Amino acid sequence: MNIHGQPHRSIEADHSTRSARIIDQTYLPHQVEWRDLQTMEDAAEAIQVMRVRGAPLIGATAAFGLYFALRDDAKDAALQRAYVVLHATRPTAINLRWALDRVKRVVAPLNVEQRAEAAWNEALAICEDDVRTNHAIGKHGLELFRAIQAKKGDASATLNVMTHCNAGWLATVDWGTAISPIYQAHDAGMKVHVWVSETRPRGQGASLTAFELKEHGVPYTLIVDNNAGHLLQRGLVDVVIVGTDRVTAHGDVANKIGTYLKALAAKAHDVPFYVATPVSTIDWTITDGIREIPIEQRSAREVTHMPGLNAAGVREEVLITPAGTQARNDGFDVTPASLVTALVTEHGVVQATERAMRDLLAKMQAQG
Ligand code: MRU
């Protein structure tokens, strides 16, 4: 997608130096700062401090991290060490494990001398697949948007979409998951407007989704997280669509903290609540999201302090609580499958039920 009219991806391979260039998202929206990743430690640090974030992008970055490690030492012990370090960077997004497993599966049977090259190629393939996957999710999501628009009975009416956190191109290699149908609707000439919730405490909606939509020219309005129920109650939202960090085999969905409340409010007001997910985000080994999905516990400082630009244009963090206030900072919550209207995958729209998910798995296995 575009930054200042120039097409970019959130992670770009540099073939001459065999490094990966990322947009350091901790500087957005005020500064577009590119950063080179050259070592496994660079990749792990970038994931851990959220220079890159969003489930699919975390996975792609980890894949490059495994390549960097194997370039230095491709023996079994080094492979395992790097896997463990990268896997420990963030706990909730299953794409991290998925991408590491994918690279490991390819390199493990090879001779030590062949492993680094194979890991590089697999990291590139993960990126290309991600772009294709997200484009396909967008296509299926667009069909849903068209159907919702048709029900409104006025083809020229604006479709009001609500999203949470950032599941746009900055959370993936390109296109995004939940935002991909929004881009495709906008590009197809549909009138679409997005309610962007700020997503306290880190503000991924305010800083990243707003940045993306502005760069692409999609109309949006920023709201505080607590405004979502009010807008849903007043009929100002036609559809809610979010991304996810992990979906269980029965359709429960982990996503950024605050997602569950939006799903509850959407259900109460009969507004469809869709979850855009590549199948790489489905954890087929678990069924009960509330009991089995690990929820990242983050620093209290993210809650007690707020970052921003001061009047002089300098980045600053201010304390917003009485000094010493205790704070709890759960990074994600789990929305039970019963609140999810459907999952939008690259294979099409799938009900968030045990049976539909089983059928999806069978279809994927049949396709190899
Ligand atoms: O903590 P973050 O910013 O990594 O959380 C990101 C999200 O919650 C996204 O919605 C999710 O990873 C899906 S990204 C396509």
XYZ file of C-alpha atoms in Angstrom, residues 63-353:
291
model
C 11.004 -16.196 9.530
C 13.736 -13.722 8.533
C 15.071 -13.993 12.088
C 15.479 -17.739 11.683
C 17.310 -17.147 8.383
C 19.731 -14.710 10.074
C 20.454 -17.275 12.794
C 21.080 -20.058 10.263
C 23.380 -17.830 8.201
C 25.653 -17.666 11.254
C 25.287 -21.254 12.366
C 22.997 -23.772 10.712
C 23.564 -26.750 12.981
C 20.611 -28.374 14.765
C 21.440 -26.853 18.148
C 21.602 -23.310 16.714
C 18.360 -23.826 14.838
C 16.627 -24.921 18.014
C 18.129 -22.047 20.030
C 16.956 -19.447 17.529
C 13.509 -21.044 17.357
C 13.148 -20.775 21.130
C 14.364 -17.159 21.305
C 12.093 -15.980 18.485
C 9.126 -17.957 19.754
C 9.414 -16.330 23.185
C 9.119 -12.765 21.834
C 5.318 -12.505 22.046
C 2.874 -15.124 23.322
C -0.540 -14.622 21.732
C -0.138 -14.455 17.943
C -0.020 -18.028 16.652
C 1.466 -16.878 13.323
C 4.787 -16.650 15.117
C 4.852 -20.402 15.772
C 3.295 -21.097 12.386
C 6.043 -19.218 10.495
C 8.875 -20.679 12.583
C 7.486 -24.185 12.057
C 7.143 -23.561 8.339
C 10.801 -22.541 7.983
C 11.982 -25.309 10.312
C 10.056 -27.945 8.381
C 11.833 -26.908 5.189
C 15.365 -26.609 6.564
C 15.551 -29.418 9.110
C 15.870 -32.288 6.563
C 18.612 -30.424 4.597
C 22.394 -30.482 4.938
C 23.766 -27.761 7.173
C 25.292 -25.945 4.127
C 21.917 -25.717 2.384
C 19.838 -24.491 5.293
C 20.399 -20.726 5.279
C 19.589 -20.405 1.577
C 16.426 -22.456 2.021
C 15.387 -20.371 5.045
C 15.822 -17.126 3.071
C 13.670 -18.485 0.259
C 11.028 -19.674 2.694
C 10.910 -16.283 4.424
C 10.366 -14.678 1.004
C 7.662 -17.235 0.197
C 5.898 -16.503 3.500
C 5.821 -12.814 2.542
C 4.479 -13.471 -0.952
C 1.852 -15.897 0.360
C 0.773 -13.335 2.937
C 0.155 -10.710 0.269
C -1.896 -13.137 -1.853
C -3.803 -14.390 1.176
C -4.763 -10.919 2.355
C -5.851 -9.895 -1.101
C -8.138 -12.937 -1.206
C -9.528 -12.128 2.264
C -10.300 -8.653 0.957
C -12.144 -10.034 -2.030
C -14.369 -12.245 0.140
C -14.913 -9.415 2.626
C -15.897 -7.084 -0.193
C -18.681 -9.492 -1.207
C -19.998 -9.348 2.360
C -19.853 -5.560 2.311
C -21.763 -5.516 -0.979
C -24.464 -7.748 0.498
C -24.795 -5.510 3.568
C -24.923 -2.451 1.327
C -27.624 -4.065 -0.825
C -29.744 -4.701 2.288
C -29.610 -1.005 3.108
C -31.606 -0.549 -0.094
C -29.637 2.466 -1.283
C -26.592 1.727 -3.414
C -25.290 5.261 -2.976
C -25.462 5.197 0.834
C -22.228 5.153 2.784
C -21.278 1.846 4.380
C -20.161 2.466 7.947
C -17.583 -0.057 9.064
C -16.166 -0.264 12.572
C -12.775 -1.782 13.304
C -10.473 -2.107 16.301
C -6.699 -2.018 16.691
C -4.759 -2.283 13.445
C -5.383 -5.200 11.117
C -4.303 -3.253 8.067
C -1.230 -3.527 5.878
C 1.032 -2.485 8.729
C -0.038 -5.624 10.609
C 0.749 -7.881 7.649
C 3.161 -7.752 4.715
C 0.594 -5.924 2.608
C -3.184 -5.254 2.339
C -4.009 -6.268 5.908
C -6.757 -8.656 6.924
C -9.731 -6.701 8.311
C -8.778 -3.566 6.380
C -8.229 -5.371 3.073
C -11.971 -5.451 2.218
C -12.180 -1.782 3.154
C -9.401 -0.898 0.706
C -10.971 -3.054 -1.973
C -14.408 -1.518 -1.407
C -12.953 1.984 -1.575
C -10.934 1.151 -4.703
C -14.075 -0.317 -6.312
C -15.859 3.001 -5.843
C -18.065 2.002 -2.914
C -18.727 4.770 -0.408
C -17.163 3.461 2.749
C -16.463 5.208 6.032
C -14.536 3.668 8.917
C -15.028 4.146 12.648
C -11.517 3.701 14.031
C -11.315 3.021 17.759
C -8.172 4.407 19.302
C -7.202 1.091 20.988
C -5.785 2.131 24.319
C -3.240 1.707 25.668
C -0.862 1.568 22.694
C -3.188 3.356 20.316
C -2.811 1.141 17.238
C -6.117 2.483 15.901
C -5.259 6.140 16.471
C -1.699 5.905 15.223
C -1.614 3.083 12.672
C -5.096 2.449 11.236
C -5.735 6.183 10.994
C -2.337 6.620 9.289
C -3.056 3.883 6.745
C -6.564 5.044 5.906
C -5.449 8.643 5.562
C -2.598 7.650 3.217
C -5.058 5.677 1.075
C -7.738 8.357 1.114
C -10.392 6.264 2.868
C -12.769 8.428 4.950
C -12.518 7.605 8.660
C -13.418 9.012 12.055
C -11.424 8.320 15.183
C -13.396 7.431 18.318
C -12.384 6.604 21.859
C -12.788 2.919 22.587
C -15.746 3.545 24.876
C -17.751 5.161 22.069
C -18.297 1.884 20.219
C -21.424 0.746 22.106
C -23.045 4.141 21.703
C -22.529 4.172 17.921
C -23.795 0.608 17.558
C -26.878 1.435 19.618
C -27.670 4.456 17.417
C -27.549 2.435 14.184
C -24.432 4.238 12.994
C -22.493 1.059 12.271
C -23.407 -1.352 9.456
C -20.708 -3.916 10.115
C -17.827 -4.566 12.508
C -14.713 -6.269 11.172
C -11.537 -6.998 13.131
C -8.401 -9.084 12.764
C -7.171 -11.782 15.117
C -4.044 -13.197 16.712
C -5.371 -16.701 17.235
C -8.562 -18.585 16.378
C -9.338 -21.935 18.004
C -10.515 -25.019 16.139
C -14.033 -24.218 17.430
C -13.985 -20.577 16.305
C -13.148 -18.595 19.459
C -11.100 -15.540 18.571
C -8.314 -13.736 20.429
C -7.737 -10.158 19.381
C -6.644 -6.841 20.854
C -8.143 -6.007 24.234
C -11.546 -4.390 23.739
C -12.603 -6.614 20.857
C -14.874 -8.696 23.091
C -16.844 -5.641 24.238
C -17.399 -4.618 20.627
C -18.609 -8.120 19.779
C -21.058 -8.061 22.706
C -22.418 -4.680 21.682
C -22.654 -5.727 18.033
C -24.652 -8.825 19.045
C -26.972 -6.737 21.239
C -27.748 -4.444 18.320
C -27.894 -7.101 15.619
C -24.906 -5.749 13.717
C -22.734 -8.357 11.934
C -19.364 -8.958 13.607
C -16.793 -10.444 11.224
C -13.283 -11.630 11.948
C -10.825 -11.552 9.059
C -8.264 -14.298 9.439
C -5.738 -16.090 7.298
C -5.852 -19.828 8.031
C -2.309 -19.477 9.404
C -3.911 -17.744 12.409
C -6.013 -20.792 13.265
C -4.543 -22.885 16.064
C -5.957 -26.317 15.264
C -4.507 -27.756 18.480
C -6.899 -25.957 20.828
C -10.670 -25.633 21.139
C -11.413 -23.421 24.153
C -10.118 -19.898 23.613
C -10.813 -18.609 27.097
C -8.920 -21.400 28.812
C -6.244 -22.150 26.248
C -5.110 -18.970 24.486
C -2.215 -17.305 26.323
C -2.942 -13.625 26.894
C 0.021 -11.288 26.790
C 0.512 -9.284 29.993
C 2.134 -5.981 29.182
C 3.776 -3.236 31.199
C 1.650 -1.107 33.546
C 3.514 1.912 32.196
C 1.563 1.665 28.927
C -1.602 2.329 30.947
C -0.300 4.981 33.322
C 1.489 7.000 30.642
C 0.505 8.353 27.236
C 2.915 9.098 24.408
C 2.506 11.794 21.780
C 4.057 14.820 20.102
C 4.450 17.924 22.243
C 3.900 21.473 20.976
C 7.514 21.589 19.795
C 6.936 18.453 17.702
C 9.073 16.298 19.992
C 7.920 12.832 21.065
C 7.082 12.784 24.735
C 5.367 10.559 27.275
C 3.172 11.991 30.018
C 1.934 10.471 33.262
C -1.896 10.448 33.431
C -2.472 8.856 36.862
C -1.548 9.587 40.458
C 2.092 8.544 40.852
C 2.410 4.913 41.907
C -1.000 3.832 40.601
C -1.191 0.107 39.965
C -2.402 -0.864 36.525
C -3.235 -4.104 34.781
C -2.543 -4.398 31.069
C -3.964 -7.467 29.304
C -2.924 -7.213 25.673
C -5.749 -9.320 24.228
C -9.166 -10.755 24.997
C -11.135 -13.695 23.671
C -14.420 -13.358 21.819
C -16.404 -16.609 21.992
C -17.402 -18.129 18.661
C -21.080 -17.534 19.479
C -20.550 -13.784 19.031
C -18.757 -14.105 15.693
C -21.025 -13.802 12.641
C -18.374 -15.518 10.505
C -14.668 -15.744 9.779
C -13.429 -14.240 6.526
C -10.536 -16.393 5.307
C -8.608 -16.630 2.050
C -10.696 -19.759 1.343
C -13.949 -17.879 1.734
C -16.397 -17.041 4.502
C -16.547 -19.736 7.179
C -18.951 -20.028 10.110
C -17.220 -19.921 13.491
C -18.467 -23.378 14.454
